[in-house]
Amino acid sequence: MSVLDRLKSLISGTKKDIDENLSNEANQEKPEESIGAEQTSSEEEIKSDSETNSKEEPSKIEVPVTEEEITPVVAEAEPEVEAEPVEEEAEAEVEAEAEEEIEEVSAEEVSEEETEESVENVVEEVSDEEVSLENEDLEDDTSDDEAEEAEVEEDDSEENEESDNMTLLKENDVYSMDDIDKEFTQKFIDAGLETVDHCFQCGTCGGGCPSGRRTPYRVRQIVRKCLLGLKEEVISDPALWMCTTCYTCQERCPRSVQIVGIIKMARNVAAQAGYMADAHKATGSFVIKSGHGVPINDKTKALRKAIGLAEVPPTTHALPEALEEVRAICAACKFDELIGFNMETNELE
Amino acid sequence: MEIAYFLGCIMNNRYPGIEKATRMLFDKLDIELKDMEGASCCPAPGVFGSFDETTWATIAARNIAIAEGMGADIMTECNGCFGSLRECNDMLKENAAKKDEINAILAETTDKQFAGDVNVRHFAEILYNDVGLDKIAELFNTNLDLNVAVHYGCHFLKPTAEVGIEESAENPTILDELVEITGAKSVPYENKMMCCGAGGGLRARDIDVTLSYTKEKLDAMAAAGVDAIVNVCPFCHLQFDVGQTEVNEKYGTDFAFPVFHLAQLYGLAMGLDAGELTLDAQLIDAAPALAKIAKE
C-alpha cells in the first residue's frame, strides 16, 4: 500500500504541473491551428493513447529523438529512418531491437555530418528550439515547420512505450489513480503469486530473457505494472504474449518471484477481457473438438499402422465418452464462451 | 514396475516413431507401460495455462485422475505435458481449496476425482534415476558415432525449485549423460539452455518471433559442428524439424540437422531402422546421420 501512496503523491504533484502547463498553453496559442490542440488532447489522453496507438496505429511509432538540438537538421533523413520500424510494427513482425538501434545510430551519424555542413543553420534553429523548450515544450510555433515537427515527435516518443530506446524518463509518463485497479493486483495475491510483491526491480529477469532481446517484451516492467495494478496497460499490450514460458527469468530471480505464473495470470485476465489471438482461439477449439491441441491426421494414422501401433491412440480420439467429459469440463468452465466456440455448430463463431 | 503412459498430442499424433521406440525400450527393460484410456491433451501449459487456469487445471486433473484409477505414476516424454501435469499435480496436492474447486467441477462433468496420490514423472528422469545408465546401455547393439547438440528444452528441468530433477538449469548434465551412453558425443554450443521458441503459445501467435529463436539455436549448433539434434520434448522436436524448414525458407539458410527424440536415439542404438522410428517421415532427412552410423 505504501507504494501506492507514494505513487499517488507523485502523481498528484506532477499532474498539477501539467494542468498549469495546459492552461498556460491555452492562453498563448488561441489563434493558431490544430497542432496545439492536438497536443493538449494527447496530454490528457496520454494513457489511452499509449495503449491504443502503440498497438493499433503503428504510424505513431517513431524512433525517439535523442538530441533535440540536432533534430531539426535531421528532418530530411528521418522519414527513411522511421519508415522501416513503422512497417515492421504494422506487420507485427517484431524485429530485433539491435537493428533499430543500429538504424538510430546511423541516423545520429548522418545528423552529425549534416550538422557540420550547416552550422549556421543549426545555430538559428537551435535557439528557436530552446525557446520553445523553455516554454515547457508545449508552446506552439507554426511559423517554424521544423520546430513543429520536433515537438510532435517529442510527444510521439513519449507515447511510444514499445521503442523505449531512451534512458531518461519523460515527465509526461504519468499515471492517475484511475489507471490503478487494486483488484487486478489482488488476483495475483489470491492465486498464490504473492511474490509479485517481492520484486525489487533489479532487471535480472530481462537480462536473461530470450524474448526481450528480439521483441518489445519487458518482463521486469510487466511484473511492476502487475504489482501497481496497471491492469489495462498490462493486458492490452500484445508484448504480454511474447513470453515462451521458458523460466530463465524465474530461475535467475534473486527474489524468487514466480514470474511465469504472474505472466500467465496476467494473460488469463487479458483473455477474459477479450485480448486473445485468433490462432489461440483455434488451438483452444481443437481441444474442445477432439480433446487434443494437435489432433491426429490421416498421414499419422497410416504411419502408426505401418509401424505396428494402434492406428488411433487410446486417447479421446478413440473414446467418444472421454471426449464428452473434456467437452463438459470446457462448458462448465465457460471455456467455450471465452474463445467464442459454439458447442452446437462445433465451430468458432 | 508399472507406469501410466501419458501420450499427449504431438508425439502420438505426429511423431509415432517416438512412441514405438519407447514401447520397445520399456518392454526390454521389463517395465510395463499401461495405456491411460481416454486421456486428452495435458493441456499445454503455455497456451491453456495462459487462457484460463481453471479449465487448464481441471483438464489436467482429469488426466491425473485416470492414472490414479490405475494406481500408477504417470510418465510423459514431452516437456510440455510434464510441465502441465506436474504443475497441476503439485498445485492441487498443496492447495486444498483449489483441489476442492477442481473436484467440484470434475464431479459435475466426469466420474473422476483428483486424490493426489500419484507422481508425474518425465521419461528421461525415470530412465536416469530408476533404470540407470548401465542397464540402459546393455540394450544397445549399435554405437552411434555422432556429434549431437543436446537440447534440454524448458519444462523438463525448470522451474528447478519445483521440479527438483537438477539443482540448477544453468549447466545440467542429466540429458548429456543419457545421450552419451549411445556413443554419441554431446557437443557444447552457445545458448544450449535456450528455448526453441515454440512454447507459451508463441508458435501459434507469432511464428516470426518463434523462428528467430530457432535460428539463433541453429546458428549456434552449426558453429559447433553437429550431426544431429537430440531432444526430450515432441514440441521442441517439431520446432526443430518443421521449424528448421521454416527457418530455411524465411532466412534463406540451408540447415539440415536431423532431429532425434531421445527415445528415437535409443531406438537407433538398439538397431531399429529409420522406418520403424518414423524418421523417414520427418521433414529433415536423417540419412546423412544414419549413413555416418552405418559406416562405423
PDB file of N, CA and C in Angstrom, chain B residues 107-140:
ATOM      1  N   ALA B 107     -16.680 -33.475 -10.517  1.00  0.00           N
ATOM      2  CA  ALA B 107     -17.865 -34.231 -10.080  1.00  0.00           C
ATOM      3  C   ALA B 107     -19.051 -33.930 -10.985  1.00  0.00           C
ATOM      4  N   GLU B 108     -19.107 -32.693 -11.404  1.00  0.00           N
ATOM      5  CA  GLU B 108     -20.221 -32.244 -12.238  1.00  0.00           C
ATOM      6  C   GLU B 108     -20.105 -32.785 -13.676  1.00  0.00           C
ATOM      7  N   THR B 109     -18.894 -33.017 -14.122  1.00  0.00           N
ATOM      8  CA  THR B 109     -18.688 -33.277 -15.550  1.00  0.00           C
ATOM      9  C   THR B 109     -18.132 -34.674 -15.858  1.00  0.00           C
ATOM     10  N   THR B 110     -17.607 -35.370 -14.859  1.00  0.00           N
ATOM     11  CA  THR B 110     -16.986 -36.674 -15.102  1.00  0.00           C
ATOM     12  C   THR B 110     -17.299 -37.616 -13.935  1.00  0.00           C
ATOM     13  N   ASP B 111     -16.789 -38.842 -14.046  1.00  0.00           N
ATOM     14  CA  ASP B 111     -16.911 -39.765 -12.901  1.00  0.00           C
ATOM     15  C   ASP B 111     -15.586 -39.851 -12.156  1.00  0.00           C
ATOM     16  N   LYS B 112     -14.754 -38.822 -12.305  1.00  0.00           N
ATOM     17  CA  LYS B 112     -13.409 -38.859 -11.722  1.00  0.00           C
ATOM     18  C   LYS B 112     -13.230 -37.819 -10.624  1.00  0.00           C
ATOM     19  N   GLN B 113     -12.297 -38.078  -9.724  1.00  0.00           N
ATOM     20  CA  GLN B 113     -11.907 -37.139  -8.687  1.00  0.00           C
ATOM     21  C   GLN B 113     -10.390 -37.140  -8.569  1.00  0.00           C
ATOM     22  N   PHE B 114      -9.848 -35.973  -8.272  1.00  0.00           N
ATOM     23  CA  PHE B 114      -8.402 -35.881  -8.053  1.00  0.00           C
ATOM     24  C   PHE B 114      -8.112 -36.233  -6.595  1.00  0.00           C
ATOM     25  N   ALA B 115      -7.299 -37.252  -6.362  1.00  0.00           N
ATOM     26  CA  ALA B 115      -6.976 -37.648  -4.989  1.00  0.00           C
ATOM     27  C   ALA B 115      -5.615 -37.113  -4.565  1.00  0.00           C
ATOM     28  N   GLY B 116      -4.686 -37.078  -5.486  1.00  0.00           N
ATOM     29  CA  GLY B 116      -3.346 -36.580  -5.140  1.00  0.00           C
ATOM     30  C   GLY B 116      -2.428 -37.689  -4.669  1.00  0.00           C
ATOM     31  N   ASP B 117      -2.589 -38.902  -5.206  1.00  0.00           N
ATOM     32  CA  ASP B 117      -1.738 -39.990  -4.713  1.00  0.00           C
ATOM     33  C   ASP B 117      -0.824 -40.605  -5.780  1.00  0.00           C
ATOM     34  N   VAL B 118      -0.598 -39.889  -6.883  1.00  0.00           N
ATOM     35  CA  VAL B 118       0.437 -40.369  -7.819  1.00  0.00           C
ATOM     36  C   VAL B 118       1.410 -39.233  -8.111  1.00  0.00           C
ATOM     37  N   ASN B 119       2.525 -39.600  -8.721  1.00  0.00           N
ATOM     38  CA  ASN B 119       3.509 -38.590  -9.133  1.00  0.00           C
ATOM     39  C   ASN B 119       3.525 -38.475 -10.649  1.00  0.00           C
ATOM     40  N   VAL B 120       3.946 -37.321 -11.106  1.00  0.00           N
ATOM     41  CA  VAL B 120       4.110 -37.106 -12.542  1.00  0.00           C
ATOM     42  C   VAL B 120       5.604 -37.086 -12.836  1.00  0.00           C
ATOM     43  N   ARG B 121       6.036 -37.949 -13.753  1.00  0.00           N
ATOM     44  CA  ARG B 121       7.478 -38.075 -13.991  1.00  0.00           C
ATOM     45  C   ARG B 121       7.826 -37.994 -15.470  1.00  0.00           C
ATOM     46  N   HIS B 122       9.027 -37.509 -15.716  1.00  0.00           N
ATOM     47  CA  HIS B 122       9.499 -37.388 -17.093  1.00  0.00           C
ATOM     48  C   HIS B 122      10.278 -38.647 -17.481  1.00  0.00           C
ATOM     49  N   PHE B 123      10.012 -39.124 -18.681  1.00  0.00           N
ATOM     50  CA  PHE B 123      10.698 -40.259 -19.299  1.00  0.00           C
ATOM     51  C   PHE B 123      12.206 -40.278 -19.003  1.00  0.00           C
ATOM     52  N   ALA B 124      12.879 -39.168 -19.255  1.00  0.00           N
ATOM     53  CA  ALA B 124      14.340 -39.127 -19.107  1.00  0.00           C
ATOM     54  C   ALA B 124      14.751 -39.276 -17.653  1.00  0.00           C
ATOM     55  N   GLU B 125      13.942 -38.718 -16.775  1.00  0.00           N
ATOM     56  CA  GLU B 125      14.277 -38.794 -15.337  1.00  0.00           C
ATOM     57  C   GLU B 125      14.076 -40.216 -14.820  1.00  0.00           C
ATOM     58  N   ILE B 126      13.038 -40.898 -15.293  1.00  0.00           N
ATOM     59  CA  ILE B 126      12.814 -42.295 -14.892  1.00  0.00           C
ATOM     60  C   ILE B 126      13.986 -43.152 -15.364  1.00  0.00           C
ATOM     61  N   LEU B 127      14.389 -42.951 -16.607  1.00  0.00           N
ATOM     62  CA  LEU B 127      15.498 -43.738 -17.147  1.00  0.00           C
ATOM     63  C   LEU B 127      16.770 -43.510 -16.331  1.00  0.00           C
ATOM     64  N   TYR B 128      17.010 -42.263 -16.001  1.00  0.00           N
ATOM     65  CA  TYR B 128      18.253 -41.909 -15.309  1.00  0.00           C
ATOM     66  C   TYR B 128      18.250 -42.420 -13.863  1.00  0.00           C
ATOM     67  N   ASN B 129      17.140 -42.162 -13.165  1.00  0.00           N
ATOM     68  CA  ASN B 129      17.110 -42.472 -11.732  1.00  0.00           C
ATOM     69  C   ASN B 129      16.661 -43.900 -11.409  1.00  0.00           C
ATOM     70  N   ASP B 130      15.663 -44.401 -12.135  1.00  0.00           N
ATOM     71  CA  ASP B 130      15.100 -45.706 -11.776  1.00  0.00           C
ATOM     72  C   ASP B 130      15.778 -46.862 -12.510  1.00  0.00           C
ATOM     73  N   VAL B 131      16.158 -46.607 -13.752  1.00  0.00           N
ATOM     74  CA  VAL B 131      16.766 -47.684 -14.540  1.00  0.00           C
ATOM     75  C   VAL B 131      18.285 -47.620 -14.424  1.00  0.00           C
ATOM     76  N   GLY B 132      18.834 -46.479 -14.691  1.00  0.00           N
ATOM     77  CA  GLY B 132      20.289 -46.311 -14.586  1.00  0.00           C
ATOM     78  C   GLY B 132      20.981 -46.470 -15.929  1.00  0.00           C
ATOM     79  N   LEU B 133      22.042 -45.702 -16.098  1.00  0.00           N
ATOM     80  CA  LEU B 133      22.731 -45.652 -17.386  1.00  0.00           C
ATOM     81  C   LEU B 133      23.267 -47.025 -17.813  1.00  0.00           C
ATOM     82  N   ASP B 134      23.838 -47.757 -16.893  1.00  0.00           N
ATOM     83  CA  ASP B 134      24.460 -49.039 -17.249  1.00  0.00           C
ATOM     84  C   ASP B 134      23.439 -50.020 -17.799  1.00  0.00           C
ATOM     85  N   LYS B 135      22.301 -50.082 -17.118  1.00  0.00           N
ATOM     86  CA  LYS B 135      21.280 -51.040 -17.541  1.00  0.00           C
ATOM     87  C   LYS B 135      20.714 -50.670 -18.920  1.00  0.00           C
ATOM     88  N   ILE B 136      20.573 -49.395 -19.169  1.00  0.00           N
ATOM     89  CA  ILE B 136      20.079 -48.980 -20.495  1.00  0.00           C
ATOM     90  C   ILE B 136      21.105 -49.371 -21.556  1.00  0.00           C
ATOM     91  N   ALA B 137      22.386 -49.088 -21.257  1.00  0.00           N
ATOM     92  CA  ALA B 137      23.442 -49.307 -22.252  1.00  0.00           C
ATOM     93  C   ALA B 137      23.558 -50.785 -22.645  1.00  0.00           C
ATOM     94  N   GLU B 138      23.159 -51.677 -21.738  1.00  0.00           N
ATOM     95  CA  GLU B 138      23.201 -53.110 -22.043  1.00  0.00           C
ATOM     96  C   GLU B 138      22.305 -53.485 -23.216  1.00  0.00           C
ATOM     97  N   LEU B 139      21.291 -52.658 -23.466  1.00  0.00           N
ATOM     98  CA  LEU B 139      20.329 -52.973 -24.531  1.00  0.00           C
ATOM     99  C   LEU B 139      20.846 -52.594 -25.924  1.00  0.00           C
ATOM    100  N   PHE B 140      21.918 -51.835 -25.964  1.00  0.00           N
ATOM    101  CA  PHE B 140      22.365 -51.284 -27.245  1.00  0.00           C
ATOM    102  C   PHE B 140      23.273 -52.245 -27.998  1.00  0.00           C
TER     103      PHE B 140
END
